[in-house]
Structure formats: C-alpha cells, structure tokens
Short mmCIF file of C-alpha atoms and ligand atoms in Angstrom, two decimals:
data_model
loop_
_atom_site.label_atom_id
_atom_site.label_comp_id
_atom_site.label_asym_id
_atom_site.label_seq_id
_atom_site.Cartn_x
_atom_site.Cartn_y
_atom_site.Cartn_z
CA MET A 168 104.81 39.11 56.97
CA ALA A 169 105.38 41.87 59.04
CA GLN A 170 104.37 45.64 57.58
CA PRO A 171 105.86 49.06 58.76
CA ARG A 172 105.10 50.02 62.64
CA GLY A 173 103.42 52.90 64.69
CA GLN A 174 105.36 54.73 66.73
CA TRP A 175 104.53 56.47 70.30
CA SER A 176 105.41 59.63 69.63
CA GLY A 177 106.99 60.09 72.62
CA ARG A 178 107.71 58.97 76.61
CA LEU A 179 104.30 60.92 77.28
CA GLY A 180 102.01 59.68 73.93
CA PHE A 181 103.97 56.05 76.30
CA ILE A 182 103.27 56.63 78.93
CA LEU A 183 98.93 58.00 78.83
CA ALA A 184 98.52 55.49 76.20
CA ALA A 185 99.36 52.97 78.68
CA ALA A 186 98.34 54.22 81.56
CA GLY A 187 95.16 54.44 80.07
CA SER A 188 95.81 51.01 78.83
CA ALA A 189 95.45 50.29 83.40
CA VAL A 190 92.88 52.76 84.44
CA GLY A 191 89.95 51.28 83.68
CA LEU A 192 87.25 49.93 84.85
CA GLY A 193 89.28 48.00 86.84
CA ASN A 194 89.81 51.11 89.10
CA LEU A 195 86.82 52.64 89.85
CA TRP A 196 84.51 49.71 89.48
CA LYS A 197 85.87 46.59 90.87
CA PHE A 198 88.39 48.69 92.84
CA PRO A 199 86.61 49.97 95.85
CA TYR A 200 84.38 46.89 95.79
CA ILE A 201 86.72 44.42 96.68
CA THR A 202 88.34 47.18 98.62
CA TYR A 203 85.24 47.84 100.15
CA GLU A 204 84.20 44.01 101.40
CA ASN A 205 88.15 43.38 102.49
CA GLN A 206 87.64 45.97 105.43
CA GLY A 207 89.82 49.11 103.50
CA GLY A 208 93.26 49.56 105.10
CA ALA A 209 95.76 46.59 105.43
CA PHE A 210 93.84 45.04 102.51
CA VAL A 211 94.97 48.97 100.33
CA LEU A 212 98.77 47.92 102.21
CA VAL A 213 98.73 44.82 100.64
CA TYR A 214 96.99 46.27 97.07
CA ILE A 215 100.16 48.75 96.95
CA ALA A 216 102.58 45.79 97.89
CA ALA A 217 101.01 43.71 95.38
CA ILE A 218 101.49 46.48 92.50
CA ALA A 219 105.04 47.79 93.97
CA LEU A 220 106.41 43.80 94.42
CA VAL A 221 105.01 41.49 91.07
CA GLY A 222 102.56 44.35 88.64
CA LEU A 223 105.79 46.66 88.29
CA PRO A 224 108.36 44.16 88.01
CA ILE A 225 106.37 42.55 85.07
CA MET A 226 105.23 45.72 84.07
CA PHE A 227 108.76 46.32 82.58
CA ALA A 228 109.48 42.60 82.38
CA GLU A 229 105.94 43.52 79.61
CA ILE A 230 107.76 46.61 78.57
CA ILE A 231 111.13 44.66 77.71
CA LEU A 232 109.49 41.99 75.82
CA GLY A 233 107.24 44.16 73.49
CA ARG A 234 110.67 46.93 72.61
CA ARG A 235 113.28 44.30 72.58
CA SER A 236 111.58 43.17 69.86
CA GLN A 237 109.79 45.50 68.38
CA LEU A 238 107.03 42.38 67.40
CA SER A 239 102.78 41.48 69.42
CA PRO A 240 102.81 39.14 71.87
CA VAL A 241 103.74 35.68 69.78
CA GLY A 242 106.00 37.33 68.20
CA ALA A 243 107.46 38.52 70.81
CA PHE A 244 107.83 35.57 72.15
CA ARG A 245 109.39 33.60 68.79
CA LYS A 246 111.73 35.75 68.73
CA LEU A 247 113.40 36.48 71.37
CA ALA A 248 113.43 32.63 72.35
CA ALA A 249 114.69 31.64 69.42
CA GLY A 250 117.10 29.07 70.33
CA ARG A 251 116.77 29.40 73.72
CA PRO A 252 115.43 26.68 76.20
CA GLY A 253 111.21 25.56 75.11
CA GLY A 254 112.11 27.76 71.55
CA SER A 255 108.92 28.43 69.62
CA GLY A 256 106.64 26.92 72.86
CA TRP A 257 107.07 30.42 74.17
CA CYS A 258 105.10 31.81 71.56
CA ALA A 259 102.10 29.10 73.54
CA VAL A 260 101.79 32.39 75.38
CA GLY A 261 101.38 35.08 73.18
CA TYR A 262 98.13 33.40 72.03
CA LEU A 263 97.35 32.88 75.31
CA GLY A 264 97.12 36.76 75.34
CA VAL A 265 95.39 37.42 72.23
CA ALA A 266 92.87 34.42 73.44
CA ALA A 267 92.31 36.44 76.44
CA GLY A 268 91.87 39.80 75.30
CA PHE A 269 89.80 38.64 72.91
CA ILE A 270 87.25 37.61 76.47
CA ILE A 271 87.84 40.40 78.05
CA LEU A 272 87.27 42.55 75.24
CA SER A 273 84.18 40.30 74.65
CA TYR A 274 82.59 41.11 78.19
CA TYR A 275 84.18 44.12 79.49
CA SER A 276 82.71 46.44 76.41
CA VAL A 277 79.35 45.55 78.29
CA VAL A 278 79.90 46.20 81.60
CA ALA A 279 81.22 49.99 79.22
CA GLY A 280 78.27 50.44 77.48
CA TRP A 281 76.77 50.75 80.75
CA THR A 282 78.02 53.70 81.41
CA LEU A 283 76.46 54.98 78.41
CA ARG A 284 73.06 54.34 78.98
CA TYR A 285 74.13 56.44 82.46
CA THR A 286 75.14 58.94 80.91
CA TRP A 287 72.61 59.88 78.50
CA MET A 288 70.54 58.77 82.04
CA ALA A 289 72.53 61.55 84.20
CA LEU A 290 71.70 64.26 81.35
CA SER A 291 68.76 63.64 80.27
CA GLY A 292 66.94 63.59 84.48
CA GLU A 293 66.09 59.89 84.03
CA LEU A 294 68.06 58.47 86.65
CA GLY A 295 66.93 61.52 88.61
CA ARG A 296 63.86 59.87 88.37
CA LEU A 297 64.70 56.94 89.31
CA ALA A 298 66.58 58.14 92.40
CA ALA A 299 63.86 60.00 93.48
CA GLU A 300 61.87 56.76 94.16
CA PRO A 301 63.27 53.83 96.27
CA GLY A 302 63.92 51.02 95.11
CA ALA A 303 63.81 52.28 92.04
CA LEU A 304 67.32 52.15 91.06
CA ASP A 305 67.76 48.67 92.03
CA THR A 306 64.41 47.52 89.70
CA PHE A 307 66.05 49.52 87.31
CA PHE A 308 69.11 47.92 86.72
CA GLY A 309 67.33 44.45 86.70
CA GLY A 310 65.64 45.11 84.34
CA TYR A 311 68.09 47.02 82.09
CA VAL A 312 70.84 44.49 81.98
CA ALA A 313 67.97 41.61 81.13
CA ASP A 314 67.17 42.97 78.14
CA GLY A 315 68.89 42.50 75.40
CA GLY A 316 68.02 44.75 72.75
CA ALA A 317 69.73 47.72 75.26
CA GLN A 318 72.59 45.24 76.38
CA LEU A 319 73.51 44.38 72.73
CA LEU A 320 73.05 48.79 71.92
CA GLY A 321 75.58 49.75 74.74
CA ASN A 322 78.08 46.86 73.69
CA GLY A 323 77.95 47.51 69.80
CA LEU A 324 78.14 51.10 70.56
CA PHE A 325 81.32 51.38 72.75
CA MET A 326 83.04 48.43 70.02
CA ALA A 327 82.63 50.79 67.65
CA THR A 328 84.20 53.85 68.70
CA THR A 329 86.47 51.35 70.18
CA VAL A 330 87.33 50.40 66.39
CA ALA A 331 87.11 53.72 65.52
CA ALA A 332 90.27 54.65 67.52
CA VAL A 333 92.42 51.71 66.64
CA PHE A 334 91.52 51.70 63.38
CA PHE A 335 93.72 55.22 62.87
CA GLY A 336 97.18 53.17 63.67
CA VAL A 337 99.56 54.00 67.02
CA LYS A 338 99.99 57.81 67.29
CA SER A 339 96.79 58.96 65.11
CA GLY A 340 93.96 56.79 67.14
CA ILE A 341 95.27 55.32 70.50
CA GLU A 342 98.18 58.24 71.49
CA ARG A 343 95.62 60.83 70.11
CA VAL A 344 92.79 59.11 72.25
CA ALA A 345 94.63 58.74 75.78
CA THR A 346 96.44 62.77 75.34
CA PHE A 347 92.84 64.06 74.79
CA LEU A 348 90.80 61.15 77.52
CA MET A 349 93.62 60.34 80.49
CA PRO A 350 94.23 64.40 81.36
CA ILE A 351 90.37 65.25 81.30
CA LEU A 352 90.03 62.29 83.34
CA MET A 353 92.33 63.22 85.78
CA VAL A 354 90.31 65.99 85.91
CA ILE A 355 86.51 64.64 86.38
CA LEU A 356 88.17 62.57 88.69
CA LEU A 357 90.69 64.76 91.23
CA SER A 358 87.12 67.35 91.08
CA LEU A 359 85.26 64.98 91.93
CA ALA A 360 87.79 64.26 95.27
CA VAL A 361 87.79 68.77 96.37
CA TYR A 362 83.98 67.51 95.93
CA ALA A 363 84.21 64.97 98.31
CA ALA A 364 86.70 66.20 101.04
CA THR A 365 83.63 68.86 101.49
CA THR A 366 81.54 65.71 102.43
CA PRO A 367 81.24 64.99 106.56
CA GLY A 368 81.87 61.20 105.09
CA PHE A 369 85.54 62.19 103.47
CA GLY A 370 87.19 61.70 107.40
CA ALA A 371 85.07 58.39 108.02
CA ALA A 372 86.65 57.49 103.92
CA ILE A 373 90.05 58.31 104.67
CA SER A 374 90.48 56.23 107.62
CA PHE A 375 89.00 53.36 106.83
CA LEU A 376 91.38 53.16 103.90
CA PHE A 377 93.96 54.63 104.52
CA ARG A 378 94.06 53.24 108.71
CA PRO A 379 95.74 49.40 108.48
CA ASN A 380 94.63 46.99 110.64
CA PHE A 381 96.15 43.82 110.13
CA GLY A 382 93.98 41.68 112.16
CA GLU A 383 90.34 41.81 109.88
CA LEU A 384 93.21 41.07 106.40
CA THR A 385 92.24 37.17 105.25
CA SER A 386 94.85 34.64 103.18
CA HIS A 387 91.81 34.61 100.40
CA GLY A 388 92.38 39.35 100.89
CA LEU A 389 95.80 39.35 100.02
CA LEU A 390 95.32 37.10 97.02
CA GLU A 391 92.66 38.65 96.08
CA ALA A 392 95.39 42.20 96.58
CA VAL A 393 97.65 40.01 94.17
CA GLY A 394 95.53 39.21 91.60
CA HIS A 395 94.06 42.69 90.80
CA ALA A 396 97.04 44.21 90.30
CA PHE A 397 97.90 41.94 87.29
CA PHE A 398 93.75 43.33 85.76
CA THR A 399 94.49 46.55 87.26
CA LEU A 400 97.39 47.57 85.19
CA SER A 401 96.55 45.18 82.11
CA LEU A 402 99.50 42.41 83.17
CA GLY A 403 99.69 39.60 81.82
CA MET A 404 98.04 39.31 78.27
CA GLY A 405 100.33 41.08 76.27
CA ALA A 406 98.69 44.56 76.14
CA ILE A 407 102.50 46.71 77.39
CA VAL A 408 104.64 43.28 75.24
CA THR A 409 102.25 44.79 72.39
CA TYR A 410 102.22 48.58 73.91
CA GLY A 411 106.00 47.85 74.91
CA SER A 412 106.72 47.02 70.79
CA TYR A 413 105.60 50.88 69.63
CA MET A 414 108.04 52.26 72.14
CA GLY A 415 110.71 54.09 70.83
CA LYS A 416 114.43 53.49 71.83
CA GLU A 417 115.45 56.84 73.81
CA THR A 418 112.26 56.32 76.43
CA SER A 419 113.46 55.35 79.87
CA ILE A 420 111.50 51.85 80.76
CA PRO A 421 111.52 52.21 84.41
CA VAL A 422 110.35 55.75 84.49
CA SER A 423 107.72 54.93 82.22
CA GLY A 424 107.30 51.73 83.91
CA LEU A 425 107.08 53.88 87.12
CA ALA A 426 104.86 56.62 85.73
CA ILE A 427 102.26 54.10 84.82
CA ALA A 428 101.66 52.13 88.08
CA ALA A 429 101.70 54.98 90.25
CA LEU A 430 98.92 56.70 87.85
CA ASP A 431 96.87 54.37 88.26
CA THR A 432 97.40 53.52 91.83
CA ILE A 433 97.19 57.40 92.59
CA ILE A 434 93.42 56.86 90.16
CA ALA A 435 92.01 54.25 92.11
CA ILE A 436 92.73 55.17 95.70
CA LEU A 437 91.22 58.37 94.58
CA ALA A 438 88.09 56.59 93.11
CA CYS A 439 87.80 54.71 96.07
CA ILE A 440 88.11 58.12 98.59
CA VAL A 441 85.57 59.95 95.98
CA MET A 442 83.09 57.16 97.44
CA PHE A 443 83.84 56.09 100.05
CA SER A 444 82.90 59.46 101.15
CA ILE A 445 79.28 60.01 99.59
CA ILE A 446 78.57 56.32 101.53
CA PHE A 447 79.27 57.10 105.00
CA THR A 448 78.30 60.56 104.34
CA PHE A 449 74.30 58.56 103.64
CA ASP A 450 75.48 56.47 106.20
CA LEU A 451 74.69 53.08 103.53
CA ASP A 452 74.52 50.20 103.81
CA VAL A 453 76.01 48.96 100.78
CA THR A 454 74.77 45.32 99.96
CA LYS A 455 75.74 44.49 96.94
CA SER A 456 79.68 45.67 96.67
CA ALA A 457 79.44 44.68 92.71
CA GLY A 458 76.30 47.20 92.05
CA ILE A 459 78.05 50.04 93.66
CA LEU A 460 78.57 51.88 91.09
CA PHE A 461 75.09 51.94 89.07
CA THR A 462 72.98 51.20 92.11
CA THR A 463 74.63 52.92 95.42
CA LEU A 464 75.58 55.68 94.29
CA PRO A 465 73.16 57.29 91.83
CA ALA A 466 70.71 57.31 94.58
CA VAL A 467 73.55 58.88 96.28
CA PHE A 468 73.75 62.10 93.66
CA PHE A 469 70.69 63.00 93.62
CA GLN A 470 70.30 63.69 97.65
CA LEU A 471 73.92 66.04 96.55
CA SER A 472 73.34 69.62 95.05
CA GLY A 473 73.93 69.04 91.82
CA GLY A 474 73.49 65.90 92.02
CA GLY A 475 72.52 65.45 87.84
CA LEU A 476 75.65 67.63 87.26
CA LEU A 477 78.14 65.54 89.50
CA ALA A 478 75.92 61.30 88.78
CA ALA A 479 76.79 62.58 84.29
CA SER A 480 80.33 63.86 85.04
CA PHE A 481 81.32 60.87 86.84
CA TYR A 482 79.57 58.28 84.66
CA ILE A 483 81.32 60.15 81.56
CA LEU A 484 84.91 59.87 83.81
CA VAL A 485 84.34 56.22 84.47
CA ALA A 486 83.59 55.68 79.86
CA PHE A 487 86.30 57.39 79.01
CA ALA A 488 88.47 55.26 81.30
CA ALA A 489 87.18 52.19 79.44
CA LEU A 490 87.56 54.06 76.26
CA THR A 491 91.24 53.42 77.04
CA SER A 492 91.19 50.30 77.96
CA THR A 493 89.22 48.33 75.72
CA ILE A 494 91.48 50.35 73.18
CA SER A 495 94.04 47.89 74.15
CA LEU A 496 91.91 44.88 74.56
CA LEU A 497 91.12 45.84 70.58
CA GLU A 498 94.63 46.40 70.17
CA VAL A 499 96.13 43.41 71.41
CA VAL A 500 94.58 40.72 68.98
CA SER A 501 94.33 43.13 65.89
CA SER A 502 98.08 43.06 65.88
CA PHE A 503 98.71 39.60 66.15
CA SER A 504 96.45 39.99 63.43
CA ILE A 505 98.97 42.87 61.25
CA ASP A 506 102.11 41.14 62.85
CA GLU A 507 101.01 36.83 62.65
CA LEU A 508 98.33 36.99 59.42
CA GLY A 509 100.32 39.91 57.62
CA TRP A 510 96.33 41.49 57.62
CA SER A 511 95.39 45.97 57.24
CA ARG A 512 95.53 47.71 59.90
CA HIS A 513 91.55 48.82 58.86
CA ARG A 514 91.15 44.86 57.48
CA ALA A 515 92.34 43.83 61.35
CA THR A 516 90.48 46.31 63.69
CA LEU A 517 86.97 45.92 61.58
CA THR A 518 87.01 42.24 60.94
CA MET A 519 88.75 41.26 64.92
CA GLY A 520 86.03 43.91 66.24
CA ALA A 521 82.81 43.00 64.49
CA ALA A 522 84.49 39.27 66.14
CA ILE A 523 84.76 40.11 69.16
CA PHE A 524 80.93 42.32 69.28
CA LEU A 525 79.22 38.76 67.65
CA PHE A 526 81.21 36.43 70.25
CA GLY A 527 80.08 39.09 73.00
CA ILE A 528 76.64 38.44 72.17
CA LEU A 529 76.95 35.63 73.82
CA ASN A 530 77.89 37.47 77.40
CA ALA A 531 75.34 40.29 76.20
CA LEU A 532 72.17 37.76 76.50
CA SER A 533 73.42 35.95 79.34
CA LEU A 534 72.37 38.36 82.14
CA GLY A 535 68.76 37.80 82.45
CA ALA A 536 67.67 38.25 78.85
CA ASN A 537 68.71 34.76 77.42
CA ASP A 538 67.11 31.32 80.33
CA ALA A 539 70.35 29.48 78.70
CA LEU A 540 73.01 31.12 78.59
CA THR A 541 72.38 32.82 82.15
CA SER A 542 72.34 29.29 84.00
CA LEU A 543 75.43 28.55 82.14
CA ASN A 544 77.60 27.31 84.95
CA VAL A 545 81.32 25.46 84.21
CA PHE A 546 82.68 27.12 87.05
CA GLY A 547 80.55 26.10 89.93
CA ASP A 548 76.84 28.38 91.34
CA THR A 549 78.68 31.86 92.53
CA HIS A 550 79.85 32.21 88.60
CA LEU A 551 76.62 31.61 86.81
CA GLY A 552 75.58 32.29 83.28
CA VAL A 553 78.39 33.32 80.01
CA PHE A 554 79.91 36.56 80.69
CA ASN A 555 80.23 35.38 85.03
CA ASN A 556 82.37 32.43 83.73
CA LEU A 557 84.40 34.05 80.77
CA ASP A 558 85.29 36.60 83.70
CA TYR A 559 86.74 34.04 86.10
CA LEU A 560 88.68 32.58 83.40
CA ALA A 561 90.11 35.06 82.42
CA SER A 562 90.92 36.80 85.98
CA ASN A 563 91.30 33.66 88.06
CA TRP A 564 93.59 31.89 85.27
CA LEU A 565 94.30 33.23 81.62
CA LEU A 566 95.96 36.05 83.06
CA PRO A 567 97.56 34.98 86.72
CA VAL A 568 99.25 31.47 84.19
CA GLY A 569 100.86 34.26 81.64
CA GLY A 570 101.81 36.75 84.15
CA LEU A 571 104.50 33.44 85.68
CA LEU A 572 105.84 32.38 81.98
CA ILE A 573 106.17 37.00 80.72
CA ALA A 574 107.62 36.53 84.56
CA ILE A 575 109.72 33.14 84.35
CA PHE A 576 110.67 33.76 80.10
CA THR A 577 111.38 36.48 81.54
CA GLY A 578 114.28 36.65 84.53
CA TRP A 579 115.25 32.32 83.74
CA ILE A 580 114.75 32.05 79.96
CA LEU A 581 116.64 35.28 78.12
CA SER A 582 119.67 36.07 79.35
CA PRO A 583 120.55 38.90 82.19
CA ARG A 584 122.97 40.59 80.03
CA ASP A 585 119.74 40.98 76.99
CA THR A 586 116.91 42.35 80.14
CA LEU A 587 119.65 45.54 81.36
CA ALA A 588 120.94 46.15 77.52
CA GLU A 589 117.70 46.49 77.05
CA MET A 590 117.04 48.65 80.14
CA GLU A 591 120.06 51.18 79.80
CA THR A 592 118.62 52.14 76.32
CA GLY A 593 116.78 55.12 77.11
CA HIS A 594 118.24 54.98 80.72
CA PRO A 595 121.48 54.45 81.65
CA GLY A 596 121.80 54.63 85.04
CA SER A 597 120.04 51.26 85.70
CA ARG A 598 123.62 48.40 86.15
CA SER A 599 123.04 50.08 89.76
CA TRP A 600 119.31 48.84 90.71
CA PHE A 601 119.33 46.32 87.77
CA PRO A 602 119.90 42.86 90.45
CA GLY A 603 117.26 44.44 92.26
CA TRP A 604 115.02 43.88 89.89
CA LEU A 605 115.86 39.99 88.72
CA ALA A 606 115.21 38.78 91.92
CA LEU A 607 112.35 40.68 92.34
CA ILE A 608 111.19 38.64 88.48
CA ARG A 609 112.51 35.89 88.93
CA PHE A 610 111.96 34.94 92.58
CA VAL A 611 109.14 37.25 94.28
CA SER A 612 106.82 37.29 91.30
CA PRO A 613 106.45 34.11 89.96
CA LEU A 614 106.38 33.03 93.98
CA ALA A 615 103.10 34.72 94.70
CA VAL A 616 101.18 34.12 91.19
CA GLY A 617 102.38 31.16 91.41
CA ALA A 618 100.60 30.98 95.09
CA ILE A 619 97.61 31.98 93.74
CA ILE A 620 97.86 29.61 90.95
CA PHE A 621 98.44 26.98 93.40
CA SER A 622 95.34 28.17 95.97
CA ILE A 623 92.73 27.97 93.59
CA ILE A 624 93.65 24.74 92.27
CA PHE A 625 94.61 22.69 95.76
CA LEU A 626 91.91 25.72 97.91
CA GLY A 627 89.64 26.19 95.79
CA MET A 628 90.05 30.17 96.00
CA GLU A 629 88.94 32.59 94.36
CA TYR A 630 90.08 36.68 93.75
CA GLN A 631 87.84 38.49 91.83
N1 PFF B 704 93.34 47.51 83.24
C1 PFF B 704 91.97 47.60 83.05
C2 PFF B 704 91.38 47.61 84.19
O1 PFF B 704 91.56 48.39 84.91
O2 PFF B 704 90.46 48.18 84.30
C3 PFF B 704 91.69 45.68 82.20
C4 PFF B 704 92.20 45.39 81.47
C5 PFF B 704 92.57 46.11 80.38
C6 PFF B 704 93.06 44.21 81.77
C7 PFF B 704 93.97 45.64 79.42
C8 PFF B 704 94.35 43.72 80.51
C9 PFF B 704 93.80 44.63 78.80
F1 PFF B 704 95.26 43.93 78.41
#
C-alpha cells in the first residue's frame, strides 16, 4: 500500500530538484562533444528546436502524469489507464522506466566517480604534474579506467553519496541537496564563462556555436539532437513523472517545465562556451571528442593562470551536476519499491542502492579491467563492453521508446478534458495555448521520436 507521500516545499523546490535531474553529465560531457562532432551552429539550433518541440511537450506530459496520479510511474499508468484502451498494459511503460533508471544509474555513476578522482587530483597537484608531460593525461586516463579497484572505489563513493541523499526523502534529502548544489553549480559555471570570455578563443567559440551552416547538418545529427533532448531533460523513463508526483497542486506545470528546460539548455550552452573558448584558444586538435572532459581540458587548464583552481572548480561542478542526476535515477527505482512493493524509504534506498552498485560492478570492470566484460559485443563493434552496450540500450532504445509511449498515452489515451484540468490546476490561464501543446504531444513529438526509432531499426542509425 502506498505510504504518505513526500512533497516539495514549493515551486522553487520542484524546479531546482528537476533541473538538478536534467543538468548532468549529459550537459557537461555529452552535449559539448556531440556539438563538436556535429560542427556546432546548425546542430545547436536543431537541438534547441528539439528541446522546444519534443522535449518540452513531453516534460509537461510527464509532470501531468505524476501530479495527477500522485504515484511513481508504474502506479501512475495503472491508475490513469484504468477503464481506458490498453488498461493496465500501460504499466509496462512504468516498468520500462524503472528498468531504465536501474541500468542508467549503474553506468552513469561510474563516470560520476571519475569526477571525484579528478577533483582530488586537481587539488593535490597530481593533475598539474600529468598535464605538464605530453601524452601523460591520455596514458593516465587509459590506465585509470582499466584499474578495477579504482573504478569500484569511485563508483562506490558516488553511489553511497547518492543513497545518503535519497535516504532522507523528498524534502529533507533530494530537495535540500538540489537547493544547495544548483546555485553553487550556476556560480561556478558563470565564473568559468566569465573567465572564458577573457580568453582569445572566445570569439571563435561563439561563432562556432551560433553561426549556423546548414550544409554541415547531417540526418544523423538531426536524430542525435532529438535523442539527446530526451537524455538531457531526463525524459522517457519516468524521472519527471516521479518528481511531478511530489508537486503541490498550487504549482504551475508550464512555468516550472519551461524553467527546467531553459536552465538545462542555458547550462549546456554555457558549458560549450567554456570548453570551446579553451579549445580554440589553444588551437587544439580534438581527436577523441568523447575525451574532451578528462583528457583534453585538464591539459589546457594548467596552461592558464590559476590552473589548479580552475580544474578543481570545474570537476567539482561536474560532480555536483552528476549527483543531482544520480539522485533522480535512484529515486525512480526507490519510489517504485515504496509505492509498489510497500517498502519503507530507508529499506528501498539501501536495498536498491546496493543492488545497483553490485550490478554496476559489471560496468566498472568493463573498461579494461576484465577481458570478458570489456569485449562483450551485443550491438556491434562500436559498442564494446558492458558499459557501452548498456548506454547504447538505454539511450537508443529505452528512453526514445519510453518517450514515444508517454506521448501517445498522454495525447491519445488520456482525455483532453483531464489533461487540461491538470494543466489549469496551478495555472488557470492554460486554456488559450492548450490546443498548441495537444498538437505537439499528439503529432509532432510522436512523429519525431517515431522517426528516430524507425531510423535505428531500418537505417541502422544511432544518435548517442
Ligand atoms: N539528464 C541527465 C543528464 O543530462 O546527465 C541524465 C539523466 C538523469 C537521464 C535522470 C535520465 C534520468 F532519469
């Protein structure tokens, strides 16, 4: 049976917690490198369009599902689908979300663990020493990810911190951490951006990001933009349904949804400005773009004055961003156990946190430490190892399929009268633009997501 549910203290609490979920490695690690690979400009514009036309409508939909049902995803679908086409079959979307949360957290926290090690190394001076030696950062990184003990330590520390936050519940755990960390994160990022503006590469970074050249945009880039919109906004797996279920009736869905998407986008773009200013200042040839964060950037930090401090603030920033995201991933799995299995919050967070950590060992050891795990090949040669296979599964399948089903459910299965009523709760003036949202959630979002899924199945494309 459901126990009394936690609730955010108000609109700001919800916005900061959900923005905390959205802002993470997706913004600071993945977005800059896929923007680099897709030549900036036009890709950035398409990405912003994907956020506005696909991400935002689904964000509203997830909040509606959560707040209307006051339940985590499995229960939310069961309750809202009762008596409607598909009935309790829709619960499968909730289960899919819980599975996605479990899987994503199991590898996401491995990368999050790296930020702890790099923060420590920046502070201790070790990173500075490595940066002074050509090639040493690459060698270090390769050795570090292949060191099973170090990976388990980083992952374990990060999971323990995540469990500690979720353990204390919605208001005293999740919201408190987010309200503390998100402003600090903004301050660090803004300071780094101000710093970036003084570097000679700033102008080149701005024109790279904001001068579109549509000739450079590929269909692959288009899909990548839509796929990343899901990941970065934490959509398609019920994280926002879960957070929406703790939202008070007085809180406006469109205002908070817009604020979350805007914060997420601004932070992703600021991160690009910081990184590209530095990259262009030093005219770096970025060969392995996925390694920008852990191999390219540290080399450069130490060529700038105050490099140690710069590097430390940067990795603390990434660690904070990752933590508020891992918290939301664990909350999806925990709230499922609380609502559906009747567990106490303490039991749910400890048991699920431990289970995810244990499962995550497979990821932690699949970056070189264990041969069999490192060479696992389910999805083809470009995704070797358990870690990459699971990321591929989650980003290319679980989130887009989950998002598509959420859009179809909210747009076509729920009655517009109900969704309008929920939208108007906390935002009385919603009637005027409601038809616009309905058109997006019924047609534009499913078609865009359907196009992704179609292209993966029939054209063999990927967008991670
Ligand atoms: N939005 C997070 C990021 O951009 O790093 C990742 C994420 C968190 C995805 C929570 C899904 C989720 F439920």
